[in-house]
Structure formats: C-alpha cells, structure tokens
DNA sequence: TAGTGGTCTAGACCACGGC
DNA sequence: CCGTGGTCTAGACCACTAG
C-alpha cells in the first residue's frame, strides 16, 4: 500500500468533491479507513485532522466524522508589516509620526478593550509612505503596561508598527475591515478628496491572559486591496 | 512528567513571549526537548508543528527550528454563507434574482480567470435581503463547465450562493476586499446615495486542476464589517 | 456504557539540505 | 556526509458523548 497521509488527504478530498462522500453524511471511522488504505490509524488521523482544520470535515468523539454540510472554507490573511507590504511592491518605505500624546482614551474605546479607567495609554498617529506617496494613515492606542518601553521608543527610527511586533508579540485579537468616507483629516494626509471611499482596518490585540494591548485604526489610500488566500 | 503536546505548546509560547527564546535564534532540537520535557519526540513535534503553522516558528530540515523574526501572525476568516450570516443576526433571509443571462464575459474578466474566449459563461445578479432590507448586491459569473446543472437551477428557490456551495465545492481561490463608491445601480439596489463608501468583496474560485469556476463581486450595504480572528 | 476520535510511546526509516 | 525535521507503525490508554 505505502500510503502517506497526504495521499489519504488527497483521496478523501476527491471523494468529497465527487460527492462519493456526500455533505452531512458520516464517513467510515478511522480504523476502517486504516484497513482500507493499508496504513496505521495514526496516518488516517493525520489526514482527517487536516481536513477538519480546513473545514471540510466535522469530527466528534463517538459521533464520528461527517462531511461538512456547507464546506465552509476558511480564508487566510497573512498580516504583513506595512514595511514589507510596501517593499514587496518594489517601493521605498518611509513613515512620519504625526502626533504622539498621553491623552485620555475615549470611554467607548476603553470599553471595547476592556480597560480600566486609569490604565496608562499612549496615542500615536502615523503616516506611512510608499515612494513618498501616502499609503496608509494609522491611529494607534497602546496600553503601556502591555508594551513596556514603548513610551521611550524612538518611533522616528522604528515605526510603531515594527516596534510593537518586535517588542510586544501579541497572542490573539480581531481584525475588522470596513469602508469609510475620508474625513477632512484623512483626506489631507492621504491626498484625496473628502468623502473618498477608503478601506479601513481596525485591529485590536491582546496579550497573554486577555490583557488589552493595542487598538489600531488604519485608513488606506484609495484603491487599496486586501487579498486573502482560500 | 506527563506532558501533553498542548502543555509543551503553551510552554514554548511562554518562552517566545518572554524572549527566553529570542526572535531569529535557534531553539533546541526535537530530541533534546523531548528529553527535557520527558516525553517522546513525536509529542514535541506535534507542539512545534502547531507553532510553526501559526507563524511563531520557522522549521527546516537540518537547519533546525528558529523563532520567527517578526512573528507574522495569520488571521482567519470564516467565509459564511450570506444566509447564515444574516440568520445569525436573528434576521430573516431573502434573496431576489435581478438578472440572469448568458452574455459575453468582458475580456479583462476572462483574462483574470484564465478562460478561453468561447467558454460558456452565465451571469447572475442577485440582491440579498435581511429582514427585507438590502444587505448585499452580488454580481456573479459562473463558468458552466465547472458547475454542471447551474443553467437549469431554480435560483429563486435556492440562492446562487447556496446552490454553488452545495453542488460545486471549489478547492481554492482568492478573496479581495476593497472600498468603492456606490454607482447608480448599487445605490438604487442597496438604498443609499450614489458615492456612498461600500465594502466590496471580489472572489474568484477554481476547481481541482486550476479550472476557473466563478468570479463574484459583492457590494455590501453601508457600514458592513468583516471580522477576522487572529 | 460502549464506540469514536484524541493522544502518547518507542522505535524506525526517510528526505532534505547545510557543510 | 550526516544532523535535522517529517513521517509511519503497532499498540495502548484516555476523554468525550450519543444512545
């Protein structure tokens, strides 16, 4: 037989595509498949687990493994550093700190992050440039106790984006994309007309233990696209 | 000892966060870690492989395992059926076929999909409604040989979105998000002013063997958000 | 409570790719 | 070459949960 888990993965995917294994129906259990393919159960497990992680199968102990009713695929987005995204286009990266302050964080934002009222927070607004043209406008709130040393970081040398990735790796968070018309400030900084449709990204990250770390709102220059791989 | 792979996963993540294992440096090999944790190498492998898939580690044969320089995390988007997305909000789902035709596909679009000029293509425009209010406007091109039976499908009963997911599972593709001002048609259908900033999703899917399957452009009603989990 | 997937082990061989 | 991760095995025990 000499089956590798990738062979089994491929064959299982073929059966799903061909509806030989129909949506919402049980497939044979691991032991039976191991016998059919002439390999050990661990090998079958490896293949089926990969398919389950990709959303093709749903597995539950005792209940068995079934083909997902609507194979709800997942798309993956590799979150790039702005520097890398710009340099990957063959453009020159630069950034400009527009403002930096220890201002009070508005209550709604605090609530969204689950921060107490007296948590020390720093706000930094940054413009990112590609070949000297505005690329993205970033408005970042950083919870200082989650990023020790940030308040003294030389952000003119290392952009906030890069500093935080290198010094305060986060563990989880959310990323929201939406469309928003450019306000006067965004229009001025990004060099477009007020009201222009801009892609807007809002990202909140949390460190280990659900401690809020950062809240970032980024407006991209007009016509920006985000690509996800399915 | 009694270590599970998740224990090792957690401990390794702790060492990465604490910079005990610094970015861009090698960590001990699997055999050594297995001895340290008092478990088998396979268990260590399971933990480190998960960390590599999540972007924390980079592994190469012979070269060993190193902490990623900039732990480039990946965000995951669960692509929902519009029906499920709407019903999950507790709203009533409905859809309306606006047009359906076997019109010629514009050359630029054909090129984007890698289709020959004579490939049979059907175009369907659909409006999706939540509680009777416009939710999304979809413009879909379907490559008929990749979706046999689509031309005779009763799309008034089963929306194109659902029909294709159930009858022609795709294997891979891309998803692009951007912001676009509402044109006259989008504004009329979605019930907003022309020029309103709309979130726009463009999705191309391919079946097994890189055969083009569908190209879909969706404009969402104003203020729509897409959430990704990190 | 019995069946299923989840996991661990100890050992083995292999593929890749620095050196 | 030869160290490293990638994978497979045969068997075992465990955790969850449907019936």
Coordinates of C-alpha atoms (C1' of nucleotides) in Angstrom, one line a residue:
Chain A
X1 CA 0.0 0.0 0.0
X2 CA 2.6 2.5 1.1
X3 CA 0.2 5.4 1.7
X4 CA 1.3 8.7 3.1
X5 CA -1.1 10.9 5.0
X6 CA -1.1 13.3 2.1
X7 CA -2.2 10.6 -0.3
X8 CA -5.1 9.9 2.0
X9 CA -5.8 13.6 2.3
X10 CA -6.0 13.8 -1.4
X11 CA -8.1 10.8 -1.9
X12 CA -10.5 11.9 0.8
X13 CA -10.8 15.3 -0.8
X14 CA -11.5 13.6 -4.1
X15 CA -14.3 11.6 -2.5
X16 CA -15.8 14.8 -1.0
X17 CA -15.6 16.6 -4.3
X18 CA -17.1 13.8 -6.2
X19 CA -19.9 13.5 -3.6
X20 CA -18.9 9.9 -3.1
X21 CA -18.9 11.1 0.5
X22 CA -21.9 13.4 0.5
X23 CA -22.3 16.5 2.6
X24 CA -23.8 15.9 6.0
X25 CA -23.2 12.2 6.0
X26 CA -20.9 10.0 8.1
X27 CA -17.7 8.6 6.6
X28 CA -16.1 5.4 7.8
X29 CA -14.3 5.6 11.1
X30 CA -10.5 5.8 11.4
X31 CA -10.0 2.1 12.0
X32 CA -11.9 1.1 8.9
X33 CA -10.2 3.6 6.7
X34 CA -6.8 2.5 8.0
X35 CA -7.6 -1.0 7.0
X36 CA -8.9 0.1 3.5
X37 CA -5.7 2.1 2.9
X38 CA -3.4 -0.4 4.4
X39 CA -1.9 2.0 6.9
X40 CA -2.0 2.7 10.6
X41 CA -4.8 4.6 12.2
X42 CA -2.4 7.5 13.2
X43 CA -1.8 8.1 9.5
X44 CA -5.5 8.3 8.8
X45 CA -6.0 10.6 11.8
X46 CA -3.3 12.9 10.4
X47 CA -5.1 13.2 7.1
X48 CA -8.6 13.6 8.5
X49 CA -7.5 16.1 11.1
X50 CA -6.0 18.3 8.4
X51 CA -9.3 18.2 6.5
X52 CA -11.2 19.0 9.6
X53 CA -9.0 22.0 10.3
X54 CA -9.6 23.2 6.8
X55 CA -13.3 23.0 7.3
X56 CA -14.2 20.0 5.1
X57 CA -15.0 17.6 7.8
X58 CA -16.6 17.8 11.2
X59 CA -15.3 15.3 13.8
X60 CA -16.7 14.5 17.2
X61 CA -15.9 11.6 19.5
X62 CA -18.3 8.8 19.5
X63 CA -20.5 10.6 16.9
X64 CA -17.9 10.0 14.1
X65 CA -16.7 12.1 11.2
X66 CA -19.1 13.7 8.7
X67 CA -18.6 15.8 5.7
X68 CA -19.5 19.4 6.5
X69 CA -22.9 20.4 5.3
X70 CA -21.7 23.5 3.6
X71 CA -18.0 23.1 3.4
X72 CA -17.3 26.4 5.0
X73 CA -13.9 27.2 3.8
X74 CA -11.6 29.5 5.7
X75 CA -9.5 32.2 4.1
X76 CA -6.2 33.0 5.5
X77 CA -4.7 36.5 5.6
X78 CA -1.1 36.9 6.2
X79 CA -0.9 40.1 8.2
X80 CA 2.1 41.9 6.8
X81 CA 4.2 44.6 8.3
X82 CA 3.5 47.8 6.3
X83 CA 7.2 48.0 5.5
X84 CA 7.2 44.5 4.0
X85 CA 4.0 45.1 2.0
X86 CA 5.5 48.3 0.5
X87 CA 8.9 46.9 -0.2
X88 CA 7.4 43.8 -1.8
X89 CA 6.0 46.1 -4.4
X90 CA 9.5 47.4 -5.1
X91 CA 8.7 50.8 -3.4
X92 CA 10.6 52.7 -0.9
X93 CA 9.2 52.6 2.7
X94 CA 9.0 55.6 4.9
X95 CA 6.9 56.8 7.8
X96 CA 6.2 60.0 9.6
X97 CA 5.0 60.4 13.2
X98 CA 2.2 63.0 13.0
X99 CA 1.4 63.1 16.7
X100 CA 2.1 61.4 19.9
X101 CA 0.4 62.0 23.2
X102 CA -0.7 60.5 26.5
X103 CA -4.2 61.8 26.0
X104 CA -7.2 60.2 27.7
X105 CA -8.7 57.4 25.8
X106 CA -12.4 57.9 25.0
X107 CA -14.7 55.8 27.1
X108 CA -16.2 53.8 24.2
X109 CA -12.7 52.7 23.1
X110 CA -11.8 51.8 26.7
X111 CA -14.9 49.7 27.0
X112 CA -14.1 48.0 23.7
X113 CA -10.7 46.9 25.0
X114 CA -11.9 46.1 28.5
X115 CA -9.5 48.6 30.1
X116 CA -10.0 50.2 33.4
X117 CA -10.3 54.0 33.5
X118 CA -6.9 54.7 34.9
X119 CA -4.8 52.4 32.6
X120 CA -2.0 54.5 31.1
X121 CA -2.5 54.8 27.4
X122 CA -0.4 56.4 24.6
X123 CA -1.8 57.5 21.3
X124 CA 0.3 57.7 18.2
X125 CA -0.8 58.9 14.7
X126 CA 1.5 57.8 11.9
X127 CA 1.5 58.3 8.1
X128 CA 3.1 55.5 6.1
X129 CA 4.6 56.4 2.7
X130 CA 5.4 54.3 -0.4
X131 CA 7.9 56.1 -2.7
X132 CA 7.0 59.2 -0.9
X133 CA 3.3 58.9 -1.6
X134 CA 0.8 58.4 1.2
X135 CA 0.0 54.8 1.7
X136 CA -1.8 54.4 5.0
X137 CA -2.8 56.5 7.9
X138 CA -2.6 54.8 11.3
X139 CA -4.2 55.9 14.6
X140 CA -2.9 53.7 17.4
X141 CA -3.7 53.4 21.1
X142 CA -1.2 51.5 23.1
X143 CA -1.8 50.1 26.5
X144 CA 1.6 50.9 28.1
X145 CA 1.6 48.2 30.7
X146 CA 1.3 45.7 27.9
X147 CA 4.2 47.2 26.0
X148 CA 6.8 48.3 28.5
X149 CA 9.4 50.6 26.9
X150 CA 7.0 51.9 24.3
X151 CA 6.8 55.4 25.8
X152 CA 10.6 55.9 25.3
X153 CA 10.9 54.1 22.0
X154 CA 12.3 56.2 19.2
X155 CA 9.5 55.9 16.8
X156 CA 11.1 58.1 14.2
X157 CA 13.6 55.4 13.6
X158 CA 11.5 52.3 14.0
X159 CA 7.8 52.7 13.1
X160 CA 5.2 51.9 15.8
X161 CA 4.1 49.0 13.6
X162 CA 7.6 47.4 13.6
X163 CA 8.5 48.3 17.2
X164 CA 5.5 46.6 18.6
X165 CA 5.8 43.5 16.5
X166 CA 9.4 43.1 17.7
X167 CA 9.0 44.0 21.3
X168 CA 5.5 43.0 22.3
X169 CA 4.3 40.0 20.4
X170 CA 0.6 39.5 21.0
X171 CA -1.2 36.3 21.2
X172 CA -4.6 37.0 19.8
X173 CA -7.1 39.6 18.7
X174 CA -9.5 40.6 16.0
X175 CA -9.3 42.4 12.7
X176 CA -12.2 44.3 11.2
X177 CA -12.4 45.6 7.7
X178 CA -14.9 48.2 6.6
X179 CA -15.4 51.0 4.1
X180 CA -15.5 54.6 5.3
X181 CA -15.6 58.0 3.6
X182 CA -12.5 60.1 4.1
X183 CA -12.9 62.8 6.7
X184 CA -11.0 66.1 6.4
X185 CA -8.0 64.8 8.3
X186 CA -7.7 61.6 6.3
X187 CA -8.2 63.4 3.0
X188 CA -5.5 65.9 3.8
X189 CA -3.0 63.3 4.9
X190 CA -3.7 60.7 2.2
X191 CA -4.0 63.3 -0.5
X192 CA -7.5 62.6 -1.7
X193 CA -10.8 64.4 -1.7
X194 CA -13.0 64.3 1.4
X195 CA -15.7 61.7 1.1
X196 CA -13.5 59.3 -1.0
X197 CA -14.2 55.7 -0.2
X198 CA -11.4 54.3 1.9
X199 CA -10.7 50.8 3.1
X200 CA -10.5 50.9 6.8
X201 CA -8.9 48.3 9.1
X202 CA -9.5 48.2 12.9
X203 CA -7.3 45.8 14.8
X204 CA -7.4 45.1 18.5
X205 CA -4.8 42.8 20.0
X206 CA -4.5 41.2 23.4
X207 CA -1.5 39.7 25.2
X208 CA -1.5 36.5 27.1
X209 CA -4.2 36.5 29.7
X210 CA -6.6 38.7 27.8
X211 CA -4.8 41.9 28.8
X212 CA -5.6 44.5 26.2
X213 CA -2.6 45.6 24.3
X214 CA -3.3 47.9 21.4
X215 CA -6.2 49.3 19.3
X216 CA -5.3 50.4 15.8
X217 CA -7.4 52.1 13.2
X218 CA -5.8 52.3 9.7
X219 CA -7.2 54.1 6.7
X220 CA -5.6 53.0 3.5
X221 CA -5.1 55.2 0.5
X222 CA -7.8 55.0 -2.2
X223 CA -8.0 51.8 -4.3
X224 CA -6.1 49.7 -1.7
X225 CA -7.0 46.0 -1.7
X226 CA -6.5 43.2 0.8
X227 CA -6.0 39.8 -0.6
X228 CA -6.9 36.6 1.3
X229 CA -6.0 33.1 0.1
X230 CA -8.6 30.4 0.3
Chain B
X1 CA 6.4 14.5 33.7
X2 CA 3.2 13.5 32.0
X3 CA 3.4 16.3 29.3
X4 CA 0.7 16.7 26.7
X5 CA 1.6 18.4 23.4
X6 CA -0.6 21.3 24.5
X7 CA 1.5 21.7 27.6
X8 CA 4.6 21.9 25.5
X9 CA 2.8 24.2 23.1
X10 CA 2.0 26.5 26.0
X11 CA 5.5 26.4 27.5
X12 CA 7.1 27.1 24.1
X13 CA 4.8 30.1 23.6
X14 CA 5.7 31.4 27.0
X15 CA 9.4 31.2 26.2
X16 CA 8.8 33.0 23.0
X17 CA 6.8 35.7 24.7
X18 CA 9.4 36.1 27.4
X19 CA 12.1 36.3 24.8
X20 CA 13.8 33.4 26.6
X21 CA 13.8 32.1 23.0
X22 CA 14.7 35.3 21.2
X23 CA 13.5 36.1 17.6
X24 CA 15.7 34.8 14.8
X25 CA 17.5 32.4 17.1
X26 CA 17.6 28.6 17.1
X27 CA 15.8 26.6 19.7
X28 CA 16.9 23.2 20.8
X29 CA 16.1 20.3 18.5
X30 CA 13.2 17.9 19.0
X31 CA 15.3 15.2 20.6
X32 CA 16.7 17.5 23.2
X33 CA 13.3 19.0 24.0
X34 CA 11.8 15.5 24.3
X35 CA 14.3 14.7 26.9
X36 CA 13.8 18.0 28.7
X37 CA 10.1 17.5 28.9
X38 CA 10.2 13.8 29.5
X39 CA 8.1 12.8 26.5
X40 CA 8.6 11.3 23.1
X41 CA 9.8 13.2 20.1
X42 CA 6.5 12.8 18.4
X43 CA 4.8 14.8 21.1
X44 CA 7.4 17.6 20.8
X45 CA 6.9 17.5 17.0
X46 CA 3.2 17.9 17.4
X47 CA 3.6 21.0 19.6
X48 CA 6.3 22.7 17.4
X49 CA 4.4 21.9 14.2
X50 CA 1.4 23.7 15.5
X51 CA 3.5 26.7 16.4
X52 CA 5.1 26.7 13.0
X53 CA 1.7 26.6 11.3
X54 CA 0.6 29.6 13.4
X55 CA 3.7 31.5 12.3
X56 CA 5.7 31.6 15.5
X57 CA 8.4 29.3 14.4
X58 CA 10.2 28.5 11.2
X59 CA 11.4 25.0 10.7
X60 CA 13.7 23.5 8.2
X61 CA 15.4 20.1 8.0
X62 CA 19.0 20.1 9.0
X63 CA 18.8 23.8 9.7
X64 CA 16.7 23.3 12.8
X65 CA 13.9 25.4 14.3
X66 CA 14.1 29.1 14.9
X67 CA 11.8 31.8 16.3
X68 CA 10.3 33.8 13.5
X69 CA 12.0 37.2 13.2
X70 CA 8.7 39.1 13.0
X71 CA 6.1 36.6 14.2
X72 CA 3.9 37.2 11.2
X73 CA 0.6 36.0 12.5
X74 CA -2.2 34.9 10.2
X75 CA -5.8 35.9 10.5
X76 CA -8.5 33.5 9.7
X77 CA -11.8 34.5 8.0
X78 CA -14.6 32.0 8.1
X79 CA -16.4 32.6 4.8
X80 CA -20.0 32.5 5.7
X81 CA -23.0 31.8 3.5
X82 CA -24.9 35.0 3.3
X83 CA -27.9 33.1 4.7
X84 CA -26.1 32.1 7.7
X85 CA -24.6 35.5 8.3
X86 CA -28.0 37.1 8.2
X87 CA -29.8 34.4 10.2
X88 CA -27.0 34.6 12.8
X89 CA -28.1 38.1 13.5
X90 CA -31.6 37.0 14.1
X91 CA -32.8 38.4 10.8
X92 CA -34.9 36.9 8.1
X93 CA -33.0 35.9 5.0
X94 CA -34.4 36.5 1.4
X95 CA -32.9 37.0 -2.0
X96 CA -34.1 38.3 -5.3
X97 CA -32.7 37.4 -8.7
X98 CA -32.2 40.7 -10.6
X99 CA -31.0 39.4 -13.9
X100 CA -29.7 36.2 -15.4
X101 CA -28.1 35.9 -18.8
X102 CA -25.7 34.1 -21.0
X103 CA -24.0 37.3 -22.0
X104 CA -20.4 37.5 -23.2
X105 CA -17.9 37.9 -20.5
X106 CA -15.7 41.0 -20.8
X107 CA -12.2 40.2 -21.9
X108 CA -10.5 41.6 -18.9
X109 CA -12.5 39.4 -16.6
X110 CA -11.9 36.4 -18.9
X111 CA -8.2 37.1 -18.7
X112 CA -8.3 37.3 -14.9
X113 CA -9.9 33.9 -14.7
X114 CA -7.7 32.4 -17.4
X115 CA -10.7 31.4 -19.5
X116 CA -10.7 30.8 -23.2
X117 CA -12.9 33.1 -25.3
X118 CA -15.5 30.5 -26.1
X119 CA -16.0 29.1 -22.6
X120 CA -19.8 29.2 -21.8
X121 CA -20.5 31.6 -19.0
X122 CA -23.6 32.7 -17.2
X123 CA -24.1 35.9 -15.3
X124 CA -26.4 36.3 -12.4
X125 CA -27.1 39.4 -10.4
X126 CA -28.7 38.9 -7.0
X127 CA -29.8 41.1 -4.2
X128 CA -29.7 39.6 -0.7
X129 CA -32.1 41.0 1.9
X130 CA -32.1 40.9 5.7
X131 CA -35.5 41.5 7.2
X132 CA -36.5 42.9 3.9
X133 CA -33.7 45.5 3.8
X134 CA -30.9 45.3 1.2
X135 CA -27.9 43.6 2.6
X136 CA -25.6 42.8 -0.3
X137 CA -25.6 43.1 -4.1
X138 CA -23.9 40.2 -5.9
X139 CA -22.7 40.1 -9.5
X140 CA -21.6 36.5 -10.3
X141 CA -20.1 35.0 -13.4
X142 CA -20.2 31.2 -13.5
X143 CA -18.2 29.0 -15.7
X144 CA -20.8 26.5 -16.7
X145 CA -18.5 23.6 -17.4
X146 CA -17.2 23.9 -13.8
X147 CA -20.7 23.9 -12.4
X148 CA -22.8 21.4 -14.4
X149 CA -26.5 21.9 -13.9
X150 CA -26.3 25.6 -12.9
X151 CA -28.0 26.8 -16.0
X152 CA -31.2 24.9 -15.1
X153 CA -31.0 25.5 -11.4
X154 CA -34.0 27.2 -9.8
X155 CA -32.2 30.1 -8.3
X156 CA -35.4 31.7 -7.0
X157 CA -35.7 28.8 -4.5
X158 CA -32.0 28.3 -3.7
X159 CA -29.8 31.3 -4.0
X160 CA -26.8 31.2 -6.3
X161 CA -24.6 31.4 -3.2
X162 CA -26.1 28.3 -1.7
X163 CA -26.6 26.4 -4.9
X164 CA -22.9 26.6 -5.8
X165 CA -21.6 25.8 -2.3
X166 CA -23.8 22.6 -2.3
X167 CA -23.2 21.5 -5.8
X168 CA -19.8 22.7 -6.9
X169 CA -17.4 22.8 -3.9
X170 CA -14.3 24.6 -5.0
X171 CA -10.8 23.8 -3.9
X172 CA -9.1 27.2 -3.8
X173 CA -9.2 30.8 -4.9
X174 CA -8.7 34.3 -3.7
X175 CA -10.7 36.9 -1.9
X176 CA -10.1 40.6 -2.3
X177 CA -11.6 43.3 -0.1
X178 CA -11.7 46.9 -1.2
X179 CA -13.7 50.1 -0.7
X180 CA -15.7 51.5 -3.6
X181 CA -18.2 54.4 -4.0
X182 CA -21.7 53.3 -4.8
X183 CA -22.5 53.6 -8.5
X184 CA -26.1 54.5 -9.6
X185 CA -27.0 50.8 -9.8
X186 CA -25.6 49.8 -6.4
X187 CA -27.1 52.9 -4.9
X188 CA -30.5 52.1 -6.2
X189 CA -30.5 48.5 -5.2
X190 CA -28.9 49.0 -1.8
X191 CA -31.0 52.0 -1.0
X192 CA -28.2 54.5 -0.4
X193 CA -26.9 57.7 -2.0
X194 CA -24.6 57.4 -5.0
X195 CA -21.0 57.8 -3.9
X196 CA -21.5 56.2 -0.5
X197 CA -18.5 54.2 0.6
X198 CA -19.2 50.5 0.3
X199 CA -17.2 47.5 1.3
X200 CA -16.6 45.4 -1.8
X201 CA -15.6 41.8 -2.0
X202 CA -14.2 40.1 -5.1
X203 CA -13.9 36.4 -5.0
X204 CA -12.5 34.1 -7.7
X205 CA -12.6 30.3 -7.2
X206 CA -11.1 27.5 -9.0
X207 CA -11.9 23.8 -9.1
X208 CA -9.5 21.0 -8.9
X209 CA -6.8 21.4 -11.6
X210 CA -6.9 25.2 -11.8
X211 CA -10.1 25.3 -13.8
X212 CA -11.8 28.5 -13.3
X213 CA -15.2 28.2 -11.7
X214 CA -16.7 31.5 -10.6
X215 CA -16.0 35.2 -10.3
X216 CA -18.1 37.1 -7.8
X217 CA -18.2 40.8 -7.0
X218 CA -20.3 41.7 -3.9
X219 CA -21.1 45.1 -2.7
X220 CA -22.3 45.2 0.9
X221 CA -24.8 47.7 2.3
X222 CA -23.2 50.7 4.0
X223 CA -21.4 50.1 7.4
X224 CA -20.9 46.5 6.8
X225 CA -17.9 45.0 8.6
X226 CA -15.9 41.8 8.0
X227 CA -14.3 40.3 11.1
X228 CA -11.2 38.1 11.1
X229 CA -9.9 36.2 14.1
X230 CA -6.2 36.3 14.8
Chain C
dT1 C1' -21.7 2.0 28.6
dA2 C1' -19.8 1.3 24.5
dG3 C1' -17.9 3.4 20.3
dT4 C1' -15.3 7.0 18.4
dG5 C1' -11.7 10.2 17.9
dG6 C1' -7.6 12.3 20.7
dT7 C1' -3.3 11.4 22.1
dC8 C1' 1.1 9.3 23.6
dT9 C1' 5.0 6.0 23.1
dA10 C1' 9.3 3.8 21.4
dG11 C1' 11.3 2.9 17.6
dA12 C1' 12.3 3.2 12.8
dC13 C1' 13.3 5.0 8.2
dC14 C1' 13.4 8.7 5.1
dA15 C1' 14.1 13.4 2.7
dC16 C1' 16.1 17.5 2.7
dG17 C1' 19.8 20.4 2.7
dG18 C1' 23.8 22.8 5.5
dC19 C1' 28.5 21.9 5.5
Chain D
dC1 C1' 28.4 13.5 4.8
dC2 C1' 25.3 13.4 8.5
dG3 C1' 22.1 16.2 11.6
dT4 C1' 17.6 17.7 11.5
dG5 C1' 12.8 17.6 11.0
dG6 C1' 8.9 14.7 8.5
dT7 C1' 6.6 10.7 8.7
dC8 C1' 5.0 5.9 9.6
dT9 C1' 4.0 1.9 12.8
dA10 C1' 1.7 -1.0 16.2
dG11 C1' -0.1 -0.8 20.2
dA12 C1' -2.0 1.4 24.2
dC13 C1' -4.8 4.3 27.1
dC14 C1' -7.9 8.1 27.7
dA15 C1' -11.8 11.6 27.0
dC16 C1' -15.8 12.6 25.4
dT17 C1' -20.6 11.7 24.4
dA18 C1' -24.6 9.5 21.9
dG19 C1' -27.9 6.4 22.8

